[in-house]
CSV table of C-alpha atoms in Angstrom, one decimal:
chain,number,residue,atom,x,y,z
R,409,MET,CA,399.4,152.5,54.3
R,410,GLN,CA,401.1,152.9,57.3
R,411,ASP,CA,401.0,156.5,57.1
R,412,ARG,CA,397.7,156.5,56.2
R,413,TYR,CA,397.3,154.4,59.4
R,414,LEU,CA,398.9,156.9,61.7
R,415,GLY,CA,396.9,159.5,60.3
R,416,GLU,CA,393.8,157.5,61.1
R,417,GLN,CA,395.3,157.4,64.5
R,418,ARG,CA,395.9,160.7,64.9
R,419,ARG,CA,392.4,161.7,64.3
R,420,TYR,CA,390.8,159.6,66.8
R,421,ASP,CA,393.2,160.7,69.7
R,422,ASP,CA,393.8,164.0,68.8
R,423,ASP,CA,390.3,165.3,69.8
R,424,ASP,CA,391.1,164.6,73.9
R,425,ASP,CA,394.1,167.4,73.7
R,426,ARG,CA,392.2,170.1,72.2
R,427,VAL,CA,390.8,173.0,74.3
R,428,TRP,CA,387.4,173.5,74.4
R,429,ASN,CA,386.3,177.0,74.9
R,430,CYS,CA,382.6,178.0,77.4
R,431,GLY,CA,380.6,178.0,74.1
R,432,ALA,CA,381.6,174.4,73.3
R,433,TRP,CA,381.3,172.9,76.7
R,434,PHE,CA,377.7,174.5,77.1
R,435,GLU,CA,376.5,173.3,74.1
R,436,TYR,CA,377.9,170.2,75.0
R,437,ILE,CA,376.6,169.7,78.3
R,438,LEU,CA,373.2,171.4,76.8
R,439,VAL,CA,372.4,169.0,73.7
R,440,VAL,CA,373.2,165.4,76.5
R,441,VAL,CA,371.3,166.8,79.5
R,442,VAL,CA,368.5,167.8,77.1
R,443,SER,CA,368.7,164.9,74.9
R,444,SER,CA,368.9,162.7,77.7
R,445,ILE,CA,365.6,164.1,79.6
R,446,LEU,CA,363.6,164.0,76.3
R,447,LEU,CA,364.6,160.5,76.1
R,448,ILE,CA,364.0,159.5,79.7
R,449,ALA,CA,361.0,161.6,79.3
R,450,ALA,CA,359.6,159.7,76.4
R,451,SER,CA,359.8,156.2,77.8
R,452,VAL,CA,358.5,157.4,81.3
R,453,LEU,CA,355.5,159.2,79.7
R,454,THR,CA,354.6,156.1,77.3
R,455,ILE,CA,354.8,153.9,80.7
R,456,PHE,CA,352.6,156.0,82.7
R,457,TRP,CA,350.3,156.6,79.8
R,458,THR,CA,349.7,152.9,79.0
R,459,ILE,CA,349.4,152.0,83.0
R,460,TYR,CA,347.5,154.7,84.1
R,461,TYR,CA,345.1,155.6,81.0
R,462,ARG,CA,345.0,152.5,79.4
R,463,LYS,CA,344.7,149.8,82.3
R,464,GLY,CA,348.3,148.4,82.0
R,465,PHE,CA,349.3,144.8,81.0
R,466,ASN,CA,347.4,141.3,80.6
R,467,MET,CA,348.6,139.0,78.3
R,468,ASP,CA,344.9,137.5,78.5
R,469,ASP,CA,343.6,140.3,77.5
R,470,PRO,CA,344.2,141.5,73.6
R,471,LYS,CA,343.2,144.9,74.6
R,472,LEU,CA,346.0,144.8,77.7
R,473,GLN,CA,348.4,142.8,75.9
R,474,PHE,CA,348.2,145.8,72.8
R,475,ASN,CA,349.8,148.1,75.4
R,476,LEU,CA,353.2,146.4,75.2
R,477,HIS,CA,353.2,147.6,71.6
R,478,PRO,CA,354.1,151.5,73.0
R,479,VAL,CA,355.9,150.8,75.6
R,480,LEU,CA,358.6,148.5,74.1
R,481,MET,CA,358.3,150.1,70.9
R,482,ILE,CA,359.2,153.8,72.3
R,483,GLY,CA,360.3,153.1,75.9
R,484,GLY,CA,362.5,150.4,74.8
R,485,TYR,CA,363.3,150.9,70.9
R,486,ILE,CA,363.6,154.4,70.6
R,487,THR,CA,365.0,154.9,73.8
R,488,LEU,CA,367.7,152.8,73.4
R,489,SER,CA,368.4,153.7,69.6
R,490,GLY,CA,368.6,157.2,70.9
R,491,PHE,CA,370.6,156.8,73.9
R,492,SER,CA,373.0,154.4,71.2
R,493,ILE,CA,372.9,157.0,68.7
R,494,LEU,CA,374.3,159.8,71.8
R,495,LEU,CA,377.1,157.8,72.8
R,496,TYR,CA,378.6,159.5,69.8
R,497,ARG,CA,378.4,162.8,71.5
R,498,ILE,CA,378.8,161.9,75.3
R,499,CYS,CA,381.7,159.1,75.2
R,500,ARG,CA,384.4,162.1,74.2
R,501,CYS,CA,386.9,161.2,76.4
R,502,CYS,CA,387.0,157.0,75.6
R,503,SER,CA,388.2,154.6,73.4
R,504,HIS,CA,386.4,155.1,70.2
R,505,LEU,CA,386.1,150.9,70.4
R,506,ILE,CA,384.0,150.9,73.9
R,507,VAL,CA,381.8,153.3,72.1
R,508,LYS,CA,381.3,151.2,68.9
R,509,LEU,CA,380.9,148.4,71.4
R,510,CYS,CA,378.7,149.9,73.6
R,511,HIS,CA,376.4,151.7,70.5
R,512,THR,CA,376.0,147.9,69.3
R,513,PHE,CA,375.3,146.8,72.6
R,514,PHE,CA,372.4,149.4,73.1
R,515,HIS,CA,371.2,148.7,69.7
R,516,ALA,CA,371.0,144.7,70.3
R,517,CYS,CA,368.9,145.1,73.4
R,518,SER,CA,366.2,146.7,71.3
R,519,ILE,CA,366.0,143.9,69.4
R,520,PRO,CA,363.9,142.0,72.0
R,521,CYS,CA,361.8,145.1,72.0
R,522,ILE,CA,360.9,145.3,68.7
R,523,VAL,CA,360.1,141.4,68.2
R,524,ILE,CA,358.1,141.3,71.5
R,525,GLY,CA,356.9,144.9,70.4
R,526,PHE,CA,355.8,143.6,67.0
R,527,MET,CA,354.2,139.9,68.1
R,528,ALA,CA,352.1,142.0,70.5
R,529,VAL,CA,349.8,144.1,68.2
R,530,TRP,CA,350.4,141.3,66.0
R,531,ASP,CA,348.3,138.6,68.1
R,532,SER,CA,346.3,141.7,70.0
R,533,HIS,CA,345.0,142.5,66.3
R,534,ASN,CA,344.7,138.4,65.6
R,535,GLN,CA,342.4,137.9,68.3
R,536,GLN,CA,340.4,140.5,67.9
R,537,GLN,CA,339.8,139.9,64.4
R,538,ILE,CA,341.5,143.7,63.3
R,539,PRO,CA,343.2,143.3,59.8
R,540,ASN,CA,347.3,144.0,59.6
R,541,PHE,CA,349.2,146.1,57.4
R,542,TYR,CA,346.6,148.5,56.2
R,543,SER,CA,347.3,151.8,57.9
R,544,LEU,CA,350.3,154.2,57.4
R,545,HIS,CA,351.3,153.6,60.6
R,546,SER,CA,352.1,150.1,59.9
R,547,TRP,CA,353.4,150.9,56.3
R,548,LEU,CA,356.2,153.0,57.9
R,549,GLY,CA,356.9,150.3,60.8
R,550,MET,CA,357.7,147.6,58.2
R,551,ILE,CA,360.0,150.2,56.6
R,552,THR,CA,361.3,150.9,59.9
R,553,MET,CA,362.2,147.8,60.8
R,554,GLY,CA,363.5,146.3,57.8
R,555,LEU,CA,366.2,149.7,57.6
R,556,PHE,CA,366.8,148.8,61.4
R,557,ALA,CA,367.7,145.1,60.6
R,558,LEU,CA,369.8,145.9,57.5
R,559,GLN,CA,371.8,148.7,59.4
R,560,PHE,CA,372.2,146.3,62.0
R,561,VAL,CA,373.5,143.6,59.8
R,562,LEU,CA,375.9,146.1,57.9
R,563,GLY,CA,377.0,148.1,60.8
R,564,PHE,CA,378.4,144.8,62.9
R,565,PHE,CA,379.7,143.4,59.6
R,566,SER,CA,381.5,146.8,58.8
R,567,PHE,CA,382.7,148.2,61.8
R,568,LEU,CA,383.6,145.7,64.0
R,569,ILE,CA,384.0,142.0,62.2
R,570,LEU,CA,386.2,143.9,59.8
R,571,LEU,CA,388.4,145.6,62.2
R,572,CYS,CA,389.9,141.9,62.9
R,573,CYS,CA,392.0,143.1,59.3
R,574,GLU,CA,392.2,146.9,60.3
R,575,ASN,CA,394.4,148.4,57.6
R,576,ALA,CA,393.5,146.4,55.0
R,577,THR,CA,389.6,147.1,55.3
R,578,TYR,CA,389.9,150.8,56.2
R,579,LYS,CA,389.2,152.2,52.7
R,580,PHE,CA,385.9,150.4,52.8
R,581,ARG,CA,385.0,151.3,56.3
R,582,SER,CA,385.6,154.9,55.6
R,583,THR,CA,383.5,154.8,52.7
R,584,MET,CA,380.8,153.1,54.8
R,585,VAL,CA,381.1,155.4,57.8
R,586,PRO,CA,378.6,158.5,56.4
R,587,ILE,CA,376.3,156.3,54.7
R,588,HIS,CA,375.9,153.9,58.0
R,589,ALA,CA,375.1,157.3,60.0
R,590,SER,CA,373.0,158.8,57.3
R,591,PHE,CA,370.7,155.8,57.6
R,592,GLY,CA,371.0,155.7,61.1
R,593,VAL,CA,370.0,158.6,61.8
R,594,ALA,CA,367.2,158.2,58.8
R,595,THR,CA,366.0,154.4,60.8
R,596,PHE,CA,365.6,157.1,64.0
R,597,MET,CA,363.5,159.8,62.5
R,598,LEU,CA,361.6,156.8,60.6
R,599,ALA,CA,361.1,155.2,63.8
R,600,ILE,CA,359.3,158.8,65.4
R,601,ALA,CA,357.7,158.9,62.1
R,602,THR,CA,356.1,155.8,62.9
R,603,ALA,CA,355.5,156.7,66.5
R,604,VAL,CA,353.6,160.0,65.8
R,605,THR,CA,351.3,158.0,63.4
R,606,GLY,CA,350.6,155.3,66.0
R,607,LEU,CA,349.9,157.7,68.6
R,608,THR,CA,347.3,159.6,66.2
R,609,GLN,CA,345.8,156.4,65.1
R,610,LYS,CA,345.4,155.4,69.0
R,611,ALA,CA,344.0,158.8,69.8
R,612,HIS,CA,341.6,158.5,67.2
R,613,PHE,CA,340.4,154.8,68.1
R,614,GLU,CA,340.6,155.4,71.7
R,615,LEU,CA,339.3,159.0,72.4
R,616,GLY,CA,337.0,159.2,69.6
R,617,GLU,CA,335.1,162.5,70.1
R,618,ASN,CA,336.6,163.2,73.2
R,619,TYR,CA,339.8,163.9,71.7
R,620,SER,CA,338.5,167.3,69.9
R,621,GLN,CA,337.8,168.2,73.6
R,622,THR,CA,341.3,168.2,74.8
R,623,VAL,CA,340.4,165.5,77.3
R,624,GLU,CA,344.3,165.0,79.7
R,625,GLU,CA,344.8,161.4,77.6
R,626,GLY,CA,344.5,163.5,74.6
R,627,ILE,CA,347.2,166.6,75.8
R,628,ILE,CA,349.3,163.1,77.4
R,629,MET,CA,349.4,161.5,74.2
R,630,ASN,CA,349.9,164.3,71.9
R,631,SER,CA,352.7,165.6,74.4
R,632,ILE,CA,354.6,162.2,73.8
R,633,GLY,CA,354.5,162.7,70.1
R,634,VAL,CA,355.8,166.6,70.6
R,635,ILE,CA,358.7,165.0,73.2
R,636,LEU,CA,359.4,162.4,70.1
R,637,THR,CA,359.6,165.0,68.0
R,638,GLY,CA,361.8,167.3,69.8
R,639,LEU,CA,364.5,163.9,69.7
R,640,GLY,CA,363.8,163.9,66.0
R,641,ILE,CA,365.2,167.3,66.1
R,642,ILE,CA,367.9,167.0,68.9
R,643,ILE,CA,369.5,164.2,67.9
R,644,PRO,CA,370.8,164.4,64.6
R,645,PHE,CA,371.5,167.9,65.9
R,646,ALA,CA,373.8,166.2,68.4
R,647,VAL,CA,375.3,163.8,66.4
R,648,ARG,CA,376.0,166.4,63.6
R,649,ARG,CA,378.0,168.8,65.8
R,650,SER,CA,381.0,167.8,66.3
R,651,ASN,CA,383.3,167.0,69.6
R,652,SER,CA,385.9,169.0,68.6
R,653,PRO,CA,386.3,172.7,69.1
R,654,ALA,CA,383.4,174.9,67.2
R,655,ASN,CA,385.9,175.9,64.6
R,656,CYS,CA,387.3,172.6,63.8
R,657,LYS,CA,385.1,171.4,61.2
R,658,VAL,CA,385.6,167.3,62.3
R,659,TYR,CA,382.3,165.4,62.1
R,660,VAL,CA,381.5,162.7,65.0
R,661,THR,CA,380.2,160.9,62.2
R,662,GLU,CA,383.1,160.5,60.3
R,663,ARG,CA,385.0,158.6,62.6
R,664,ILE,CA,385.7,155.3,61.5
F,1133,MET,CA,391.7,189.0,57.6
F,1134,GLN,CA,393.1,189.0,53.9
F,1135,ASP,CA,394.3,185.6,54.1
F,1136,ARG,CA,391.4,184.1,56.2
F,1137,TYR,CA,389.1,185.6,53.3
F,1138,LEU,CA,391.2,184.2,50.5
F,1139,GLY,CA,391.0,180.4,52.4
F,1140,GLU,CA,387.2,181.0,51.9
F,1141,GLN,CA,387.3,182.0,48.5
F,1142,ARG,CA,389.6,178.8,47.8
F,1143,ARG,CA,386.9,177.0,49.5
F,1144,TYR,CA,384.2,178.0,47.8
F,1145,ASP,CA,385.7,177.3,44.1
F,1146,ASP,CA,388.0,175.0,44.6
F,1147,ASP,CA,385.6,172.1,44.3
F,1148,ASP,CA,384.9,172.8,40.5
F,1149,ASP,CA,388.5,171.6,39.6
F,1150,ARG,CA,388.4,168.2,42.2
F,1151,VAL,CA,388.0,165.5,39.4
F,1152,TRP,CA,384.7,163.1,39.9
F,1153,ASN,CA,385.4,159.4,39.8
F,1154,CYS,CA,382.6,157.4,38.6
F,1155,GLY,CA,381.3,156.9,41.8
F,1156,ALA,CA,380.6,160.0,43.3
F,1157,TRP,CA,379.0,160.7,39.7
F,1158,PHE,CA,377.0,157.9,39.7
F,1159,GLU,CA,375.7,159.0,43.7
F,1160,TYR,CA,375.3,162.6,42.6
F,1161,ILE,CA,373.0,161.9,39.8
F,1162,LEU,CA,371.1,159.0,42.1
F,1163,VAL,CA,370.6,161.1,44.8
F,1164,VAL,CA,369.3,164.4,42.9
F,1165,VAL,CA,367.3,162.3,40.3
F,1166,VAL,CA,365.3,160.4,43.0
F,1167,SER,CA,365.0,163.2,45.4
F,1168,SER,CA,363.6,165.2,42.5
F,1169,ILE,CA,361.1,162.4,41.8
F,1170,LEU,CA,360.0,161.9,45.0
F,1171,LEU,CA,359.7,165.4,45.7
F,1172,ILE,CA,357.7,165.7,42.4
F,1173,ALA,CA,355.4,162.5,42.9
F,1174,ALA,CA,354.5,163.5,46.4
F,1175,SER,CA,353.3,166.5,44.9
F,1176,VAL,CA,351.3,165.5,41.8
F,1177,LEU,CA,349.7,162.4,44.0
F,1178,THR,CA,348.2,164.8,46.8
F,1179,ILE,CA,346.9,167.4,44.0
F,1180,PHE,CA,345.4,163.6,42.5
F,1181,TRP,CA,344.2,162.5,45.5
F,1182,THR,CA,342.6,165.6,47.0
F,1183,ILE,CA,340.7,166.1,43.0
F,1184,TYR,CA,340.2,162.5,42.5
F,1185,TYR,CA,338.8,160.9,45.4
F,1186,ARG,CA,337.9,164.3,47.7
F,1187,LYS,CA,336.2,166.3,44.9
F,1188,GLY,CA,338.7,168.9,44.6
F,1189,PHE,CA,338.5,172.5,45.7
F,1190,ASN,CA,335.4,175.1,46.4
F,1191,MET,CA,335.8,178.2,48.6
F,1192,ASP,CA,332.4,178.1,49.1
F,1193,ASP,CA,332.0,174.7,50.7
F,1194,PRO,CA,333.9,174.2,53.9
F,1195,LYS,CA,334.6,170.4,53.4
F,1196,LEU,CA,336.2,171.3,49.6
F,1197,GLN,CA,337.7,174.3,51.0
F,1198,PHE,CA,339.7,171.9,53.2
F,1199,ASN,CA,341.3,170.2,50.1
F,1200,LEU,CA,343.5,173.5,49.9
F,1201,HIS,CA,345.4,172.6,53.3
F,1202,PRO,CA,347.2,169.4,52.2
F,1203,VAL,CA,347.6,170.3,48.5
F,1204,LEU,CA,349.5,173.6,49.6
F,1205,MET,CA,351.2,172.2,52.8
F,1206,ILE,CA,352.5,168.9,51.0
F,1207,GLY,CA,352.4,169.9,47.1
F,1208,GLY,CA,353.3,173.8,47.6
F,1209,TYR,CA,355.6,174.2,51.2
F,1210,ILE,CA,357.1,170.7,51.3
F,1211,THR,CA,358.5,170.3,47.7
F,1212,LEU,CA,359.5,173.7,47.9
F,1213,SER,CA,361.6,173.4,50.9
F,1214,GLY,CA,362.7,170.1,49.6
F,1215,PHE,CA,364.0,171.6,46.1
F,1216,SER,CA,365.6,174.4,48.1
F,1217,ILE,CA,367.4,172.3,50.2
F,1218,LEU,CA,368.7,170.1,47.2
F,1219,LEU,CA,369.8,173.2,45.5
F,1220,TYR,CA,373.1,173.0,47.5
F,1221,ARG,CA,373.3,169.3,46.3
F,1222,ILE,CA,372.8,169.9,42.7
F,1223,CYS,CA,374.3,173.3,42.0
F,1224,ARG,CA,377.8,172.5,42.5
F,1225,CYS,CA,378.7,174.3,39.6
F,1226,CYS,CA,376.7,177.6,40.3
F,1227,SER,CA,378.4,180.7,42.0
F,1228,HIS,CA,377.3,180.2,45.7
F,1229,LEU,CA,375.5,183.5,46.2
F,1230,ILE,CA,373.3,182.5,43.5
F,1231,VAL,CA,372.4,179.0,45.4
F,1232,LYS,CA,372.0,181.3,48.5
F,1233,LEU,CA,369.5,183.4,46.3
F,1234,CYS,CA,367.6,180.3,44.7
F,1235,HIS,CA,367.3,179.1,48.2
F,1236,THR,CA,365.8,182.1,49.7
F,1237,PHE,CA,363.2,182.3,46.7
F,1238,PHE,CA,362.0,179.1,47.0
F,1239,HIS,CA,361.6,179.5,50.6
F,1240,ALA,CA,360.3,182.5,49.9
F,1241,CYS,CA,357.5,181.0,47.4
F,1242,SER,CA,356.5,178.5,50.1
F,1243,ILE,CA,355.7,181.2,52.7
F,1244,PRO,CA,352.1,182.0,50.7
F,1245,CYS,CA,351.2,178.2,50.6
F,1246,ILE,CA,351.8,178.4,54.5
F,1247,VAL,CA,349.7,180.8,55.0
F,1248,ILE,CA,347.0,180.2,52.6
F,1249,GLY,CA,347.0,176.2,53.5
F,1250,PHE,CA,346.7,177.3,57.3
F,1251,MET,CA,343.8,180.0,56.4
F,1252,ALA,CA,342.1,177.4,54.5
F,1253,VAL,CA,342.1,174.5,57.2
F,1254,TRP,CA,341.1,177.1,60.1
F,1255,ASP,CA,338.4,178.7,57.9
F,1256,SER,CA,336.9,175.1,57.1
F,1257,HIS,CA,336.7,173.9,61.0
F,1258,ASN,CA,335.3,177.3,61.9
F,1259,GLN,CA,332.8,176.9,59.8
F,1260,GLN,CA,332.0,173.4,60.5
F,1261,GLN,CA,332.3,174.0,64.4
F,1262,ILE,CA,335.3,171.6,64.3
F,1263,PRO,CA,337.8,172.6,67.3
F,1264,ASN,CA,341.2,173.8,66.7
F,1265,PHE,CA,344.8,172.9,68.1
F,1266,TYR,CA,343.7,169.9,69.6
F,1267,SER,CA,345.6,167.2,67.6
F,1268,LEU,CA,349.2,165.8,67.4
F,1269,HIS,CA,348.9,167.0,63.8
F,1270,SER,CA,347.8,170.3,64.7
F,1271,TRP,CA,350.5,170.7,67.7
F,1272,LEU,CA,353.4,169.4,65.4
F,1273,GLY,CA,352.1,171.6,62.7
F,1274,MET,CA,352.5,174.8,65.0
F,1275,ILE,CA,356.0,173.8,66.3
F,1276,THR,CA,356.9,173.6,61.9
F,1277,MET,CA,355.6,176.5,61.1
F,1278,GLY,CA,356.8,178.7,64.0
F,1279,LEU,CA,360.4,177.0,63.3
F,1280,PHE,CA,360.3,177.5,60.0
F,1281,ALA,CA,359.3,181.8,60.5
F,1282,LEU,CA,362.3,181.6,62.8
F,1283,GLN,CA,365.3,179.9,60.1
F,1284,PHE,CA,363.7,182.1,57.1
F,1285,VAL,CA,364.0,185.2,59.5
F,1286,LEU,CA,367.5,184.4,61.3
F,1287,GLY,CA,369.0,182.9,57.5
F,1288,PHE,CA,367.7,185.9,55.7
F,1289,PHE,CA,369.5,188.1,58.4
F,1290,SER,CA,372.6,185.6,58.7
F,1291,PHE,CA,373.3,185.0,55.2
F,1292,LEU,CA,372.4,187.6,52.9
F,1293,ILE,CA,372.1,190.5,54.9
F,1294,LEU,CA,374.9,190.5,56.7
F,1295,LEU,CA,377.1,189.3,53.4
F,1296,CYS,CA,376.9,193.6,52.7
F,1297,CYS,CA,379.8,193.4,55.4
F,1298,GLU,CA,381.3,189.8,54.4
F,1299,ASN,CA,384.5,190.1,56.2
F,1300,ALA,CA,383.4,191.4,59.6
F,1301,THR,CA,380.5,189.2,60.0
F,1302,TYR,CA,382.6,185.7,58.9
F,1303,LYS,CA,383.0,184.4,62.1
F,1304,PHE,CA,379.3,185.0,63.1
F,1305,ARG,CA,378.0,183.6,60.0
F,1306,SER,CA,380.5,180.4,60.3
F,1307,THR,CA,379.2,179.7,63.7
F,1308,MET,CA,375.5,180.1,62.1
F,1309,VAL,CA,376.0,177.7,59.1
F,1310,PRO,CA,375.9,174.7,61.2
F,1311,ILE,CA,372.9,175.9,63.3
F,1312,HIS,CA,371.1,176.4,60.5
F,1313,ALA,CA,371.4,173.7,58.3
F,1314,SER,CA,370.6,171.1,61.5
F,1315,PHE,CA,367.7,173.1,61.8
F,1316,GLY,CA,366.7,173.6,58.8
F,1317,VAL,CA,366.7,169.6,58.2
F,1318,ALA,CA,365.2,169.4,61.3
F,1319,THR,CA,362.0,171.8,60.0
F,1320,PHE,CA,362.0,170.1,57.0
F,1321,MET,CA,361.5,166.4,59.2
F,1322,LEU,CA,359.3,168.1,61.5
F,1323,ALA,CA,357.1,169.1,58.6
F,1324,ILE,CA,356.9,165.7,57.0
F,1325,ALA,CA,356.5,164.4,60.9
F,1326,THR,CA,353.1,166.5,60.5
F,1327,ALA,CA,352.4,165.5,57.3
F,1328,VAL,CA,351.7,161.9,58.0
F,1329,THR,CA,350.3,162.3,61.4
F,1330,GLY,CA,347.8,164.4,59.0
F,1331,LEU,CA,347.3,162.1,56.4
F,1332,THR,CA,346.6,159.4,59.2
F,1333,GLN,CA,343.9,161.6,61.2
F,1334,LYS,CA,342.3,162.3,57.5
F,1335,ALA,CA,342.2,158.5,56.6
F,1336,HIS,CA,340.3,157.9,60.1
F,1337,PHE,CA,337.9,160.4,59.7
F,1338,GLU,CA,337.2,160.1,55.8
F,1339,LEU,CA,337.8,156.2,55.2
F,1340,GLY,CA,336.5,155.3,59.0
F,1341,GLU,CA,335.8,151.1,58.8
F,1342,ASN,CA,336.9,151.1,55.1
F,1343,TYR,CA,340.6,152.2,56.3
F,1344,SER,CA,341.2,148.6,57.3
F,1345,GLN,CA,339.3,147.0,54.4
F,1346,THR,CA,342.7,148.1,52.3
F,1347,VAL,CA,340.6,150.2,49.7
F,1348,GLU,CA,342.2,152.3,46.6
F,1349,GLU,CA,342.0,155.6,48.6
F,1350,GLY,CA,343.7,154.2,51.8
F,1351,ILE,CA,346.6,153.1,49.9
F,1352,ILE,CA,346.9,156.5,47.7
F,1353,MET,CA,347.4,158.2,50.9
F,1354,ASN,CA,349.6,155.5,52.3
F,1355,SER,CA,351.8,155.9,49.4
F,1356,ILE,CA,351.9,159.7,49.9
F,1357,GLY,CA,352.8,159.1,53.6
F,1358,VAL,CA,355.5,156.6,52.3
F,1359,ILE,CA,357.1,159.0,49.6
F,1360,LEU,CA,357.0,161.8,52.4
F,1361,THR,CA,359.0,159.3,54.3
F,1362,GLY,CA,361.3,158.7,51.7
F,1363,LEU,CA,361.9,162.0,51.2
F,1364,GLY,CA,362.4,162.6,55.2
F,1365,ILE,CA,365.3,159.8,54.2
F,1366,ILE,CA,367.0,161.1,51.4
F,1367,ILE,CA,367.0,165.0,51.5
F,1368,PRO,CA,369.0,164.8,55.1
F,1369,PHE,CA,371.4,162.3,53.1
F,1370,ALA,CA,371.4,164.3,50.1
F,1371,VAL,CA,373.1,167.9,51.5
F,1372,ARG,CA,374.7,165.6,54.4
F,1373,ARG,CA,376.9,164.3,51.7
F,1374,SER,CA,379.7,166.2,49.9
F,1375,ASN,CA,379.8,167.9,46.5
F,1376,SER,CA,383.7,167.1,46.4
F,1377,PRO,CA,385.2,163.6,45.9
F,1378,ALA,CA,384.3,160.8,48.1
F,1379,ASN,CA,387.5,160.8,50.0
F,1380,CYS,CA,387.2,164.5,50.8
F,1381,LYS,CA,385.4,164.9,53.9
F,1382,VAL,CA,384.2,168.7,53.5
F,1383,TYR,CA,380.3,169.3,53.6
F,1384,VAL,CA,378.1,171.3,51.6
F,1385,THR,CA,376.4,173.0,54.8
F,1386,GLU,CA,379.7,173.9,55.9
F,1387,ARG,CA,379.8,176.7,53.2
F,1388,ILE,CA,379.0,180.0,54.4
């Protein structure tokens, strides 16, 4: 048991001692910078779109109350989740426990975004007597929220609470790592699939025939969709690439 | 060089000798069976939807000509690509070269599906004087097709043509593996994001107000979207899990 524990320790600490070549550094910086720019761009562009084209927020007007939904879901949940996943790539010199705590904190911050974002559209629909849960967007949204909740509870239990008896729970935690990592990335991709169906739906509802005339607002909405899809490519790529040198086959998500 | 070559050989062939425990077998069968069922279900349900609800195919009627688009893109491209990726998980006892050739063959078969599927919608839109390339669906579709073409050419060159001088190209091929695998999964996810935006768009165009009344066709279309999203979860999970025992950290996609 002691040997295995030492083995685990060695795997954690070795990375910092390894020498990176120019290519690995270039890729690291490129991935981190591009991901961060895309995450911030998605957030900023969604806020800009809702304020400039959709007349901002007002809780007394159900149409303007709806605008909280895309801002909190994209600018809140997706951006925070993206940074939370990306932390495993960014923090290559920090203690692993600190990275885990920050990962949990970022995800915890996205919980109020999801709850208020969901309540905003639910209440707005009910006030306007628009039915709920009929569209593919809403179905995907429900699955995403369910998976997120499951991932949060299981992740919190497995990787923070069970850390109290570190050695005894090593095997269970090591089994959970690839499952949590795979489903975490899957939840993020699901959130993006939900967002792009939501944007498509909103474009058809609000722009109607004008959408096919390539109006300015349509281009902004499509750009948000393309940025989100770009995030769906680069974030899983970022966490699946190792923090260790290019020729060493240790994956970030294998850390326990 | 000889050592490295032998090392590579050993890595290829070792897997078959390793003993799997019950859990690994159960997971292997579950993942392969569920993925295959979902891939076939997406295909069958799309064909059923277009024939039963959208009146099938007729090249002389632009509305019915359009129906080739979802069938060839979902039932053709996505299903073939899914099986092509899944081959790396299914074929744990075959020669690696045979898996690579089958992977190429499946992807090659999806090329005519993409080309005819694209031509069907292009021609149908032009005949009905509907503009092209204005929606998020079309933007995502263009990016997906571009990435697919790039992946196919680079993959064919790197992993089949360069295999002629196996030893000399080992380092280049080993560098290309995680890039090709990551972008391959990303292209598949992009295709799914494109498909769900397409289904949302089609539901709003064809069903209009009825969509919110939870009509039968709407449920079928949403189900196709949910199945596709399920594939977006299980296929990356399947190829990221190893074919070797649970405690061994060798990823399928690391094979060269």
